[in-house]
Short mmCIF file of C-alpha atoms and ligand atoms in Angstrom, two decimals:
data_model
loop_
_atom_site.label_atom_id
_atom_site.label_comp_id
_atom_site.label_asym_id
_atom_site.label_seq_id
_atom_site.Cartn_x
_atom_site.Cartn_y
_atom_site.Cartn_z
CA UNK G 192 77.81 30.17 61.55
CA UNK G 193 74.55 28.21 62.21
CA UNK G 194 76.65 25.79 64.09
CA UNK G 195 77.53 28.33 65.97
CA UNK G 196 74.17 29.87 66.71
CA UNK G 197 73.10 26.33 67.51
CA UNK G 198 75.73 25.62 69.73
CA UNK G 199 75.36 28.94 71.98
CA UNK G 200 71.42 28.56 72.02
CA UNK G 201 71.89 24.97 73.28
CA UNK G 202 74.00 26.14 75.75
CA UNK G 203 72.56 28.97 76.78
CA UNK G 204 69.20 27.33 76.54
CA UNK G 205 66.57 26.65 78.88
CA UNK G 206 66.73 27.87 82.76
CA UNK G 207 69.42 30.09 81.40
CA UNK G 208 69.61 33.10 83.73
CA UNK G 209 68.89 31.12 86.87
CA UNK G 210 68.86 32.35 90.26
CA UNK G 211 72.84 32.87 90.72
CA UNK G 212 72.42 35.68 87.87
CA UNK G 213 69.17 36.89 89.71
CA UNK G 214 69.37 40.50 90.00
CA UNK G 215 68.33 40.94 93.35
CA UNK G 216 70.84 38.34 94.91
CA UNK G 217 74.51 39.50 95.77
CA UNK G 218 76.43 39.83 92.80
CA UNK G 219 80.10 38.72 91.99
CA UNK G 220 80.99 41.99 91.14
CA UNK G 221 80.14 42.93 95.14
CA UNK G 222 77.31 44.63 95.44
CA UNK G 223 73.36 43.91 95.50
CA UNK G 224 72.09 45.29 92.04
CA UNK G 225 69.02 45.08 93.00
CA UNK G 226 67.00 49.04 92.40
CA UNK G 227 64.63 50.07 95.23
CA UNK G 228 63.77 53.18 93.77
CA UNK G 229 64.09 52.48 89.72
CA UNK G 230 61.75 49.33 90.58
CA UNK G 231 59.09 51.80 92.48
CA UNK G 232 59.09 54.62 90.29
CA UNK G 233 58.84 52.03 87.17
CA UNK G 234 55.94 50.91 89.00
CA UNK G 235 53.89 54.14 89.09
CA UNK G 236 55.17 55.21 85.44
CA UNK G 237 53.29 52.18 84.19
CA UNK G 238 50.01 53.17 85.94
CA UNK G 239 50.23 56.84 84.19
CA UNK G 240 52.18 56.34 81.02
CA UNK G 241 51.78 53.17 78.33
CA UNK G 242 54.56 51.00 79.54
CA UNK G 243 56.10 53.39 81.77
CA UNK G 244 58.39 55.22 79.58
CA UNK G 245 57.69 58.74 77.49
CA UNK G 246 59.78 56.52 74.16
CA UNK G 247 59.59 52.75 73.70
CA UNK G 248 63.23 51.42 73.86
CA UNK G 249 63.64 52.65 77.42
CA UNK G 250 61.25 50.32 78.88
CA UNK G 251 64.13 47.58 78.89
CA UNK G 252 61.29 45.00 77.90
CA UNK G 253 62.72 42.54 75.69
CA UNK G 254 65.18 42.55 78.78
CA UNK G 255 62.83 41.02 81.19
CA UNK G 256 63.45 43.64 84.01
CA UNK G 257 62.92 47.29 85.20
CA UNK G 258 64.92 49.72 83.15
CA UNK G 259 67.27 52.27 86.19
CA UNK G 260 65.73 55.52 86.75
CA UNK G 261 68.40 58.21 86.24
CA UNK G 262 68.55 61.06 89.08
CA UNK G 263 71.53 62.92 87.28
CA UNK G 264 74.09 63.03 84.92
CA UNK G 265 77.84 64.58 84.17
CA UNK G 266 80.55 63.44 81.86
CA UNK G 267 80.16 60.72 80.88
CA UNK G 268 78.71 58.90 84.15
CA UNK G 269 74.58 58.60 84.75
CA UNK G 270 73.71 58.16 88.45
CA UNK G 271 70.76 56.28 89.07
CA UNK G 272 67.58 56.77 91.42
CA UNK G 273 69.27 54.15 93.73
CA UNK G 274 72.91 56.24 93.64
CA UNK G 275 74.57 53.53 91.26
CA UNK G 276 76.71 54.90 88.74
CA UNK G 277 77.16 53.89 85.34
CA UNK G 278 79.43 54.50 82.10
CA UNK G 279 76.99 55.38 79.67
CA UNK G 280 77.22 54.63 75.95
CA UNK G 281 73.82 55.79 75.20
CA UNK G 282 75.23 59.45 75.61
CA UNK G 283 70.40 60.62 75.30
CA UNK G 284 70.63 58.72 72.05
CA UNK G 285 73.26 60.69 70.34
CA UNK G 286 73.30 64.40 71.33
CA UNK G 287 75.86 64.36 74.44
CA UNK G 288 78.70 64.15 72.57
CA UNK G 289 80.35 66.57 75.20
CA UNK G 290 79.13 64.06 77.55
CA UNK G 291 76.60 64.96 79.98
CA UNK G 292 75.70 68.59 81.09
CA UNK G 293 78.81 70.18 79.23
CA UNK G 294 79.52 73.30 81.29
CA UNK G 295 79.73 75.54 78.15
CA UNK G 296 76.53 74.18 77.35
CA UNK G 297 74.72 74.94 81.09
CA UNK G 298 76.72 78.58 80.99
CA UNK G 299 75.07 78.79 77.34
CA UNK G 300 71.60 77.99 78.49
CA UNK G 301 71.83 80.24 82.19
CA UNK G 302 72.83 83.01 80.31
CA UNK G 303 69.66 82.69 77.90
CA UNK G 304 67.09 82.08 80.68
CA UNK G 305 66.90 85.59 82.08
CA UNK G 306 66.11 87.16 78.54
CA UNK G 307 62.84 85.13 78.20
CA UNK G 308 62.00 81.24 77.08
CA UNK G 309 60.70 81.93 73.93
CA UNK G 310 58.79 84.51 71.99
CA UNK G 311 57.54 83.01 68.76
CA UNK G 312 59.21 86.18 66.99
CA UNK G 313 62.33 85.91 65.18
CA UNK G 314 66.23 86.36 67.62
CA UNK G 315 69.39 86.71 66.66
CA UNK G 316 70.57 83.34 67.85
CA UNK G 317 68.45 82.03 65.37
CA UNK G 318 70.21 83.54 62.63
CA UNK G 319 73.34 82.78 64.68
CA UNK G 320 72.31 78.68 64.44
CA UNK G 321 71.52 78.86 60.63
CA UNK G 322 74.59 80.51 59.76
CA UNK G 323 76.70 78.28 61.78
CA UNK G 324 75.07 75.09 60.20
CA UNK G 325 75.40 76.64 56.52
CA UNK G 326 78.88 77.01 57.76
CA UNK G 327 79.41 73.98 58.50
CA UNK G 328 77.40 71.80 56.06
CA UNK G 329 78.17 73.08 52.77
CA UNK G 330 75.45 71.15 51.24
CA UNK G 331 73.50 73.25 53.49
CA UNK G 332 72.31 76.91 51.86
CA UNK G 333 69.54 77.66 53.58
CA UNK G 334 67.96 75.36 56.68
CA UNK G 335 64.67 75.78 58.95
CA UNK G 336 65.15 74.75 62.52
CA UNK G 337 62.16 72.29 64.00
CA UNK G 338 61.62 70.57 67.45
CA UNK G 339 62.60 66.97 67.01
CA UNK G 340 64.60 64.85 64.50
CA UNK G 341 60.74 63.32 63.20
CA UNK G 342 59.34 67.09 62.54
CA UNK G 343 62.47 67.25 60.13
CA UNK G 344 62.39 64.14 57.91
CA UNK G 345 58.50 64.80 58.01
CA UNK G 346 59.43 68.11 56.46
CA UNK G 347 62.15 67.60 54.26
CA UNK G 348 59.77 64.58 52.69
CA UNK G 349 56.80 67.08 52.05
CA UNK G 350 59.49 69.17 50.63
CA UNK G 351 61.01 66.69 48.38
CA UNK G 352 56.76 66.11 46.76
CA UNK G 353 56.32 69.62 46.80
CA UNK G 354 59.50 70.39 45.00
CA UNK G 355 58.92 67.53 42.56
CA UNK G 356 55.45 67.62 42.18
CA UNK G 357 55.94 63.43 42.53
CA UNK G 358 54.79 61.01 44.99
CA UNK G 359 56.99 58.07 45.66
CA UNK G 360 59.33 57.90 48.48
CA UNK G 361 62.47 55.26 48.53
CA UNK G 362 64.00 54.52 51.70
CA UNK G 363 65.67 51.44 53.20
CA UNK G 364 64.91 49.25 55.48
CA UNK G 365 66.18 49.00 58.90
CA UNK G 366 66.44 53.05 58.48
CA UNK G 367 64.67 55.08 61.07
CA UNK G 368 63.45 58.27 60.29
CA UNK G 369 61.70 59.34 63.35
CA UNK G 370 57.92 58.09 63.46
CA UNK G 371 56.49 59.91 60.37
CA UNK G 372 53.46 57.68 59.30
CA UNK G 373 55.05 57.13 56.30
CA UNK G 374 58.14 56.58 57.14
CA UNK G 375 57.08 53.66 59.25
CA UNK G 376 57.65 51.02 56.97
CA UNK G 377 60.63 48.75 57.55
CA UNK G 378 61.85 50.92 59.91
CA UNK G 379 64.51 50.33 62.84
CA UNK G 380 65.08 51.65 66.24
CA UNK G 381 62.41 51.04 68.89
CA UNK G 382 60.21 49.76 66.10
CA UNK G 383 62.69 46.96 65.51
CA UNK G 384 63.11 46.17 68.70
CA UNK G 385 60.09 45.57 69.84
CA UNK G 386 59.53 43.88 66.75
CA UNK G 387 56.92 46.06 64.82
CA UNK G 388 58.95 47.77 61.54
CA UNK G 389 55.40 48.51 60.49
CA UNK G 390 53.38 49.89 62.84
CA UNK G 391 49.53 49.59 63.14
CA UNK G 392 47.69 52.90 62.89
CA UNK G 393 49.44 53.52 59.69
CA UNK G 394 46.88 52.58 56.51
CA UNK G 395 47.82 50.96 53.78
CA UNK G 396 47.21 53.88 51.89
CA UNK G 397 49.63 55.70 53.20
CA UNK G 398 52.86 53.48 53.45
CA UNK G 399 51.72 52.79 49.59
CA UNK G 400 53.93 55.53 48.33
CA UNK G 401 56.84 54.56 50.13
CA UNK G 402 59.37 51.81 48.55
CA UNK G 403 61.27 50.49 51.15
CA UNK G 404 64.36 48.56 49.65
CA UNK G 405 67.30 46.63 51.45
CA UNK G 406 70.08 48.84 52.30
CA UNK G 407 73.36 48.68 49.84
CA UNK G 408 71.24 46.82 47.44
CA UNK G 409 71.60 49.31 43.73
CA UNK G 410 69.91 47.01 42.17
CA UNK G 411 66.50 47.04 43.94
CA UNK G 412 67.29 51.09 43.50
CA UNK G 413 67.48 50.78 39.75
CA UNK G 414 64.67 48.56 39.60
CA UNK G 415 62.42 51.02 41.50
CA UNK G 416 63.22 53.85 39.44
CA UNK G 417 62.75 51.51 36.46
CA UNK G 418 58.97 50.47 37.68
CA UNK G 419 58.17 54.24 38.95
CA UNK G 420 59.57 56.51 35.62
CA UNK G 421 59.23 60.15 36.76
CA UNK G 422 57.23 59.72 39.74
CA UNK G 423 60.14 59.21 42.86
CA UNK G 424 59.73 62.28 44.54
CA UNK G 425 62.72 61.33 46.68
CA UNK G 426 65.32 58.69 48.36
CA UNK G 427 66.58 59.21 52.18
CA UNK G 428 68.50 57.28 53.31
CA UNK G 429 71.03 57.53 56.71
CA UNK G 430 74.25 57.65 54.90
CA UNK G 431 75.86 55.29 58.10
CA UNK G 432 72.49 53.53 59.28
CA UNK G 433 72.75 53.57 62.90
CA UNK G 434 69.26 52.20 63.94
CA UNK G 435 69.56 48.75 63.89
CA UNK G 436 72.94 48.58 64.80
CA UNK G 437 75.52 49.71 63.13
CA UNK G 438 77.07 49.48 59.78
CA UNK G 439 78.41 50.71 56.49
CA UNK G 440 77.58 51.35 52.56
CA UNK G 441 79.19 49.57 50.37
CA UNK G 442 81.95 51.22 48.65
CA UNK G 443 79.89 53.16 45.58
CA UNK G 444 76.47 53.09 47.58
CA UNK G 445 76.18 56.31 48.15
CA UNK G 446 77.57 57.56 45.21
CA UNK G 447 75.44 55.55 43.48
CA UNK G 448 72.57 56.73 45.19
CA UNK G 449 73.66 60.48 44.39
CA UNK G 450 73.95 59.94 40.59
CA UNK G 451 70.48 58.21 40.03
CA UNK G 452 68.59 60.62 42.38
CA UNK G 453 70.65 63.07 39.81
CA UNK G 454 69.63 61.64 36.50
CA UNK G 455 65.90 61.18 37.40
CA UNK G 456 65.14 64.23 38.97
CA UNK G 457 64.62 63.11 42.05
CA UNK G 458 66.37 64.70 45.50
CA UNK G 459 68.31 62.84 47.61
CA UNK G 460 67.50 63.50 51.00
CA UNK G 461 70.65 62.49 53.95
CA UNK G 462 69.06 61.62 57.81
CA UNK G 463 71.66 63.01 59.52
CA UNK G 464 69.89 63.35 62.68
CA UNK G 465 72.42 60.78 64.29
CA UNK G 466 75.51 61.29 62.26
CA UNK G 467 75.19 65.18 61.59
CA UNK G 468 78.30 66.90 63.87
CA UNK G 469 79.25 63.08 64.54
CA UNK G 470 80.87 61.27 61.98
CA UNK G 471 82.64 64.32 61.29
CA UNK G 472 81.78 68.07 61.28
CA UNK G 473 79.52 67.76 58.52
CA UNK G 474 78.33 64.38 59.27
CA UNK G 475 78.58 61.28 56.37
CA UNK G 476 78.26 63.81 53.50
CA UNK G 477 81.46 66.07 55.23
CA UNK G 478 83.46 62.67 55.48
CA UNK G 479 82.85 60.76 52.25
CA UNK G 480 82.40 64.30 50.00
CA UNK G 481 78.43 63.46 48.37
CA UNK G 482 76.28 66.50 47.92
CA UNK G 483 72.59 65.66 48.92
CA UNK G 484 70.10 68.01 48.17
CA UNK G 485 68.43 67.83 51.25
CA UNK G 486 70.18 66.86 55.17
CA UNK G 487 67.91 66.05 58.50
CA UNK G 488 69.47 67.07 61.17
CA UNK G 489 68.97 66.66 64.97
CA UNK G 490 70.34 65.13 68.34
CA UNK G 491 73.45 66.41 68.46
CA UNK G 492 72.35 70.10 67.25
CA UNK G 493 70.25 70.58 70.18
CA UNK G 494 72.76 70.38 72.99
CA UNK G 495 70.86 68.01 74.70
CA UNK G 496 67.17 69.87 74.23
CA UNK G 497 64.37 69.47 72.11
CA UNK G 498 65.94 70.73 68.50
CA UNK G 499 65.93 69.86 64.84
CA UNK G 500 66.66 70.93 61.69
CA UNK G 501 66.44 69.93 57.35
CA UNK G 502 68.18 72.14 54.64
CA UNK G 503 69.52 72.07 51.97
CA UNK G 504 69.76 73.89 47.95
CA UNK G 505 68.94 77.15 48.35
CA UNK G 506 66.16 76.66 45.35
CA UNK G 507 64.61 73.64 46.91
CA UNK G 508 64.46 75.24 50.61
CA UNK G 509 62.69 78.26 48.90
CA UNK G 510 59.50 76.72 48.21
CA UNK G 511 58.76 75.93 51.97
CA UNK G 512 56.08 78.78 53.30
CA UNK G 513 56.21 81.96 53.53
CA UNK G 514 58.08 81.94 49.93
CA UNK G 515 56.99 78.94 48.89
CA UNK G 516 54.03 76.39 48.89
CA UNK G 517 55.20 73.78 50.96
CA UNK G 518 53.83 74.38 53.93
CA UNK G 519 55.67 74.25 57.59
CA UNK G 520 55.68 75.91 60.95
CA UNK G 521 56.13 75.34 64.93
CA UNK G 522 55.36 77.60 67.79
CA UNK G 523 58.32 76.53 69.54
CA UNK G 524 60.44 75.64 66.50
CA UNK G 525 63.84 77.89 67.08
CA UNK G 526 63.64 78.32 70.57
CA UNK G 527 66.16 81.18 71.88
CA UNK G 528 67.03 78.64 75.32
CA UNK G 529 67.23 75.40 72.94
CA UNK G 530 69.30 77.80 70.28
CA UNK G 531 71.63 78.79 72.42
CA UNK G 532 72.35 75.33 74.30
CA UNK G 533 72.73 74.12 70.59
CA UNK G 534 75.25 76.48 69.87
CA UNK G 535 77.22 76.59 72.72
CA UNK G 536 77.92 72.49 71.71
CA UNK G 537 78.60 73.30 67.95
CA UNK G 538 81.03 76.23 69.04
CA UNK G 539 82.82 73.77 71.57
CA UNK G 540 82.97 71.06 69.10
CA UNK G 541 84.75 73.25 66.59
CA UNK G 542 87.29 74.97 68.88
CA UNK G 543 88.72 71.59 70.60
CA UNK G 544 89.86 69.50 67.67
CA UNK G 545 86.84 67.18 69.25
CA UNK G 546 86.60 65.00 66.03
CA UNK G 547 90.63 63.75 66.46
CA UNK G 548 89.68 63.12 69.97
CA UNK G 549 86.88 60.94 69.62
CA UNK G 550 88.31 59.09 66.47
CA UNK G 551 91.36 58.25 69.40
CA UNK G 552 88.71 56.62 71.83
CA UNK G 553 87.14 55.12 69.32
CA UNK G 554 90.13 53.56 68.00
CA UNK G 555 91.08 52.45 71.41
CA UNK G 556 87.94 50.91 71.92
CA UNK G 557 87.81 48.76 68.59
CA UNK G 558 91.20 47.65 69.24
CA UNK G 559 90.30 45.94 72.86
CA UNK G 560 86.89 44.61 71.52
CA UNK G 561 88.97 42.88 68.78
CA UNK G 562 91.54 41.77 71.04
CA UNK G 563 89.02 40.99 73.42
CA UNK G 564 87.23 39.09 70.80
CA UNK G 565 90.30 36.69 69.59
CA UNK G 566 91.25 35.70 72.90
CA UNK G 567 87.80 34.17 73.59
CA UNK G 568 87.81 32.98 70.43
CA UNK G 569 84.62 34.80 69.90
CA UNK G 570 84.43 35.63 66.12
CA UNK G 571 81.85 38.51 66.61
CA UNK G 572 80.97 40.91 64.25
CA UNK G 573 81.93 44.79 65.40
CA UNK G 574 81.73 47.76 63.31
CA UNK G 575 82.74 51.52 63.93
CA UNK G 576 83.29 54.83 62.57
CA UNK G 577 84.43 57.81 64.81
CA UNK G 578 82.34 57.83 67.98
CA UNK G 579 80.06 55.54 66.75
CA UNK G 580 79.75 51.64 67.05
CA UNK G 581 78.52 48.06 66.90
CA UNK G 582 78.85 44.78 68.41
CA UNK G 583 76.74 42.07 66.86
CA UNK G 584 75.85 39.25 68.53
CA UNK G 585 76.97 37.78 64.76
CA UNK G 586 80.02 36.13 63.01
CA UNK G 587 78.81 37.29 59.73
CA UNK G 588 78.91 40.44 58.17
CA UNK G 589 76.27 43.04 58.71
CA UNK G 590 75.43 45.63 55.41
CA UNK G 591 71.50 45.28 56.13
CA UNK G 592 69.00 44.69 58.20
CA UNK G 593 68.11 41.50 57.10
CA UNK G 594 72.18 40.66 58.44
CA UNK G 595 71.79 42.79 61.37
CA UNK G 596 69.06 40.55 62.57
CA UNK G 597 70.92 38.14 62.45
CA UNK G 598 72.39 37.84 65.97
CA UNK G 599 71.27 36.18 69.10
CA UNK G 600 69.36 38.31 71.20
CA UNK G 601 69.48 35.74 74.35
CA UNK G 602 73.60 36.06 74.55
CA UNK G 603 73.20 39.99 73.49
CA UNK G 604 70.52 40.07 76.94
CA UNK G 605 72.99 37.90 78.79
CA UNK G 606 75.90 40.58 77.86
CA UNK G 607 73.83 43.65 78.35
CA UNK G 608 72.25 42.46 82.12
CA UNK G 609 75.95 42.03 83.41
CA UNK G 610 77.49 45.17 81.59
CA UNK G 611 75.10 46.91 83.62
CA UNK G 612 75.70 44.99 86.54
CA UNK G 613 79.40 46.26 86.53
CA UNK G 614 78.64 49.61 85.77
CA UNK G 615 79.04 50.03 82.14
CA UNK G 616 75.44 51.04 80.41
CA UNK G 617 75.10 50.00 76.86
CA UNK G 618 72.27 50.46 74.56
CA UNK G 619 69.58 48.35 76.18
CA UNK G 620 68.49 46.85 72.17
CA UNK G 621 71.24 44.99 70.21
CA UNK G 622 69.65 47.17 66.91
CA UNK G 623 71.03 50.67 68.33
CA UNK G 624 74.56 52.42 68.07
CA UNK G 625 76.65 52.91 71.20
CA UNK G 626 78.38 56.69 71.04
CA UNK G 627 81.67 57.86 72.95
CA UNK G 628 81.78 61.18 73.87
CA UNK G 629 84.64 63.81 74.54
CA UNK G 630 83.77 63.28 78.49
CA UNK G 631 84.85 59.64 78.17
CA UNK G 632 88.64 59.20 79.12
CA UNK G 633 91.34 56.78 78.37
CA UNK G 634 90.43 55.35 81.45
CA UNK G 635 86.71 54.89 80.97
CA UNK G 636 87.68 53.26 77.75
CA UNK G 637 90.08 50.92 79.86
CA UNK G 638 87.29 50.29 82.66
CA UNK G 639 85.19 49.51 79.77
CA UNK G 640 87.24 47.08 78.40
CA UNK G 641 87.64 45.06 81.40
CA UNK G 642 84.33 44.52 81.87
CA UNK G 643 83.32 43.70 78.42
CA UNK G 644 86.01 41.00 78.68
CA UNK G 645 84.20 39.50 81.65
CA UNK G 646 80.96 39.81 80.07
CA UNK G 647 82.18 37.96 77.02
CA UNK G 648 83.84 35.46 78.90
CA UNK G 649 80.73 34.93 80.85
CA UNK G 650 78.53 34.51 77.42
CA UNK G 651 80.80 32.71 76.31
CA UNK G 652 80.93 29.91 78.95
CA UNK G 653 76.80 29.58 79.05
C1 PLP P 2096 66.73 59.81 66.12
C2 PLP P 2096 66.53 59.82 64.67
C3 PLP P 2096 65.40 60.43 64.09
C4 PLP P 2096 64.26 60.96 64.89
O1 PLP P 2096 64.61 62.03 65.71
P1 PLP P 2096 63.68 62.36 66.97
O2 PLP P 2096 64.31 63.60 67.54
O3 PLP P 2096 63.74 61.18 67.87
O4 PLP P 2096 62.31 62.60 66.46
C5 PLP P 2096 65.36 60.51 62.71
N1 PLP P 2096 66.34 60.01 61.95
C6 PLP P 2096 67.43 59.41 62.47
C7 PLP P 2096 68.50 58.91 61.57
C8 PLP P 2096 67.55 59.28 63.85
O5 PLP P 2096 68.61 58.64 64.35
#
């Protein structure tokens, strides 16, 4: 493997993307790439907003060039600023897993508008939402909607101390949990990518009570639990990590993780902000049948607005304020227009055997990377569950982030810069997941395909 690394960095080496790749000349793929508009709007967002972009990946900056400024979006297909359109992988992150601007989901949201956009007093789609996630997550008995995927792991950790009366927090690294002060340590996503897991502004003191271990490692676990006796308030975890990269427990991980949490009297607490209605209806928990005591939920449950969510045993859940003493609140938290656009996607999801269609795609996809992949002779590591997936820039295997780093961000850039170029739009950081939707087709899949096998080729020949 490092002969391998070695070999590609030689060759892709210095002067590497020289002017034939230049992104404003004429392109082999027929048409000047270069963005008017993208590269004029970047240039005002960077006078009013730090690095031009309202959330850090999206500033393409390990890429070297202006990210595309999107104008709209249907289906699966983004349209650009400049009128270019791309297959998009990205799908906001996670939540359009209808694809872009579902119709049931517009319908859902036009027929809300006219009754008001929000009244800080309790509506029946509220109740609506709740009962519909209880539904569907039975781990689920009671669950408090917030604005944001960060406002819920926030929550459910306060919850987890106030429940416990403990202190310490256990999570992995290479695990994003939104950007909770103390869940800053180790963590993935944007903070990975532009290479600050820890971030400043977060003191000592308060990262000191979280233990962050590597991921699928049950011995680090035990050992914590063995230094800490009675004082681990909690362990989250993302049950598939999909924030840097993508990959898998370990047969007996999770279970593992489950049965210690168990006999210490500690909760375990599932981020399902990315995987929740993804992996499966019920998210990791639904698909590999572990009861945590407390799920994070997001993305997906907002239908493409501003929503999140963390529930969980009806007897933990009941000490967060009013009936309890753990306090949390948001003036905007439940939101009747953000309710209903979440619900229209859950109720969609759940009528059109959506799960057996995106397991198809997926599989369709994984089989033409890997087919892709042993022509070329390109022994790269690719992972995937579902609608979710990985390629690492990597022969070796990937179970943490210490192996998801692994892989070489110039050929990664290389592959990225003329994915885009054709038309395809993959996560613009090799330490995210790429999602297919329901709006992708057989065709898309195909397209895609293609021009991955260029790309490869390409990478391959530097
Ligand atoms: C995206 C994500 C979050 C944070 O959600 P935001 O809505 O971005 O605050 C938390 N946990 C996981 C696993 C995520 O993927």
């Amino acid at each position: 493997m490092q002969m391998f690394v070695i070999l590609l960095q030689n060759t892709l080496g210095a002067g590497g993307m020289g002017a034939q790749n230049s992104l404003e000349s004429p392109t082999e793929y027929g048409y000047t790439a270069r963005m008017v508009e993208s590269e004029k709007l970047f240039e005002r967002a960077c006078c009013v907003i730090p690095g031009g972009v309202n959330s850090p990946v999206r500033a393409f900056r390990r890429l070297e060039r202006a990210p595309f400024f999107v104008s709209r979006a249907k289906g699966c297909h983004l349209t650009d600023e400049d009128g270019k359109q791309y297959i998009d992988y990205v799908g906001t992150w996670g939540p359009a897993i209808l694809g872009h601007a579902p119709e049931c989901v517009l319908e859902a949201v036009q027929a809300a508008i006219p009754q008001g956009l929000g009244y800080g007093i309790p509506t029946r789609v509220e109740v609506e939402m709740a009962e519909t996630v209880c539904r569907w997550f039975p781990s689920v008995e009671k669950v408090r909607m917030t604005n944001s995927g960060t406002e819920a792991t926030m929550s459910a950790v306060r919850l987890a101390r106030g429940y416990t009366g403990r202190k310490y927090v256990i999570k992995f690294e290479g695990c994003y949990h939104g950007h909770v002060d103390s869940l800053l340590v180790s963590a993935g996503s944007g903070a990975l990518t532009h290479g600050e897991p820890d971030s400043a502004g977060v003191p000592e003191e308060f990262a000191a009570l979280t233990i962050a271990l590597p991921y699928n490692d049950t011995a680090a676990v035990a050992a914590a639990f063995a230094r800490y006796p009675g004082q681990i308030a909690c362990v989250i975890v993302e049950p598939y990590p999909g924030n840097a990269g993508f990959y898998l427990p370990r047969p007996g991980f999770l279970e593992f993780l489950r049965e210690i949490t168990a006999r210490h009297g500690a909760l375990l607490i599932f981020d399902e902000v990315m995987t929740g209605f993804r992996i499966s209806p019920a998210g990791v928990q639904g698909k590999v049948g572990i009861t945590p005591d407390l799920t994070t939920l997001g993305k997906i449950i907002g239908g493409g607005l501003p929503v999140g969510a963390f529930g969980g045993r009806r007897e933990v859940m009941d000490c967060v304020s009013p009936l309890g003493p753990v306090y949390q609140a948001g003036t905007l938290s439940g939101n009747p227009v953000a309710m209903a656009a979440g619900l229209a996607q859950l109720r969609y999801l759940e009528a059109h055997d959506s799960y057996t269609r995106l397991e198809m795609l997926g599989a369709r996809l994984e089989e033409g990377v890997r087919r892709i992949l042993r022509d070329l002779a390109l022994p790269l590591t690719f992972k995937r569950s579902g609608s979710m997936f990985c390629l690492f820039f990597s022969t070796e295997d990937v179970y943490d982030l210490r192996t998801a780093m692994r892989g070489d961000f110039e050929m990664f850039r290389r592959y990225f810069l003329s994915m885009l170029e054709q038309g395809v739009y993959v996560a613009p950081s090799p330490y995210e997941t790429g999602f297919l939707s329901t709006a992708h087709t057989e065709a898309d899949v195909d397209a895609t395909l293609a021009a991955m096998q260029r790309a490869l080729a390409k990478v391959r020949q530097m």
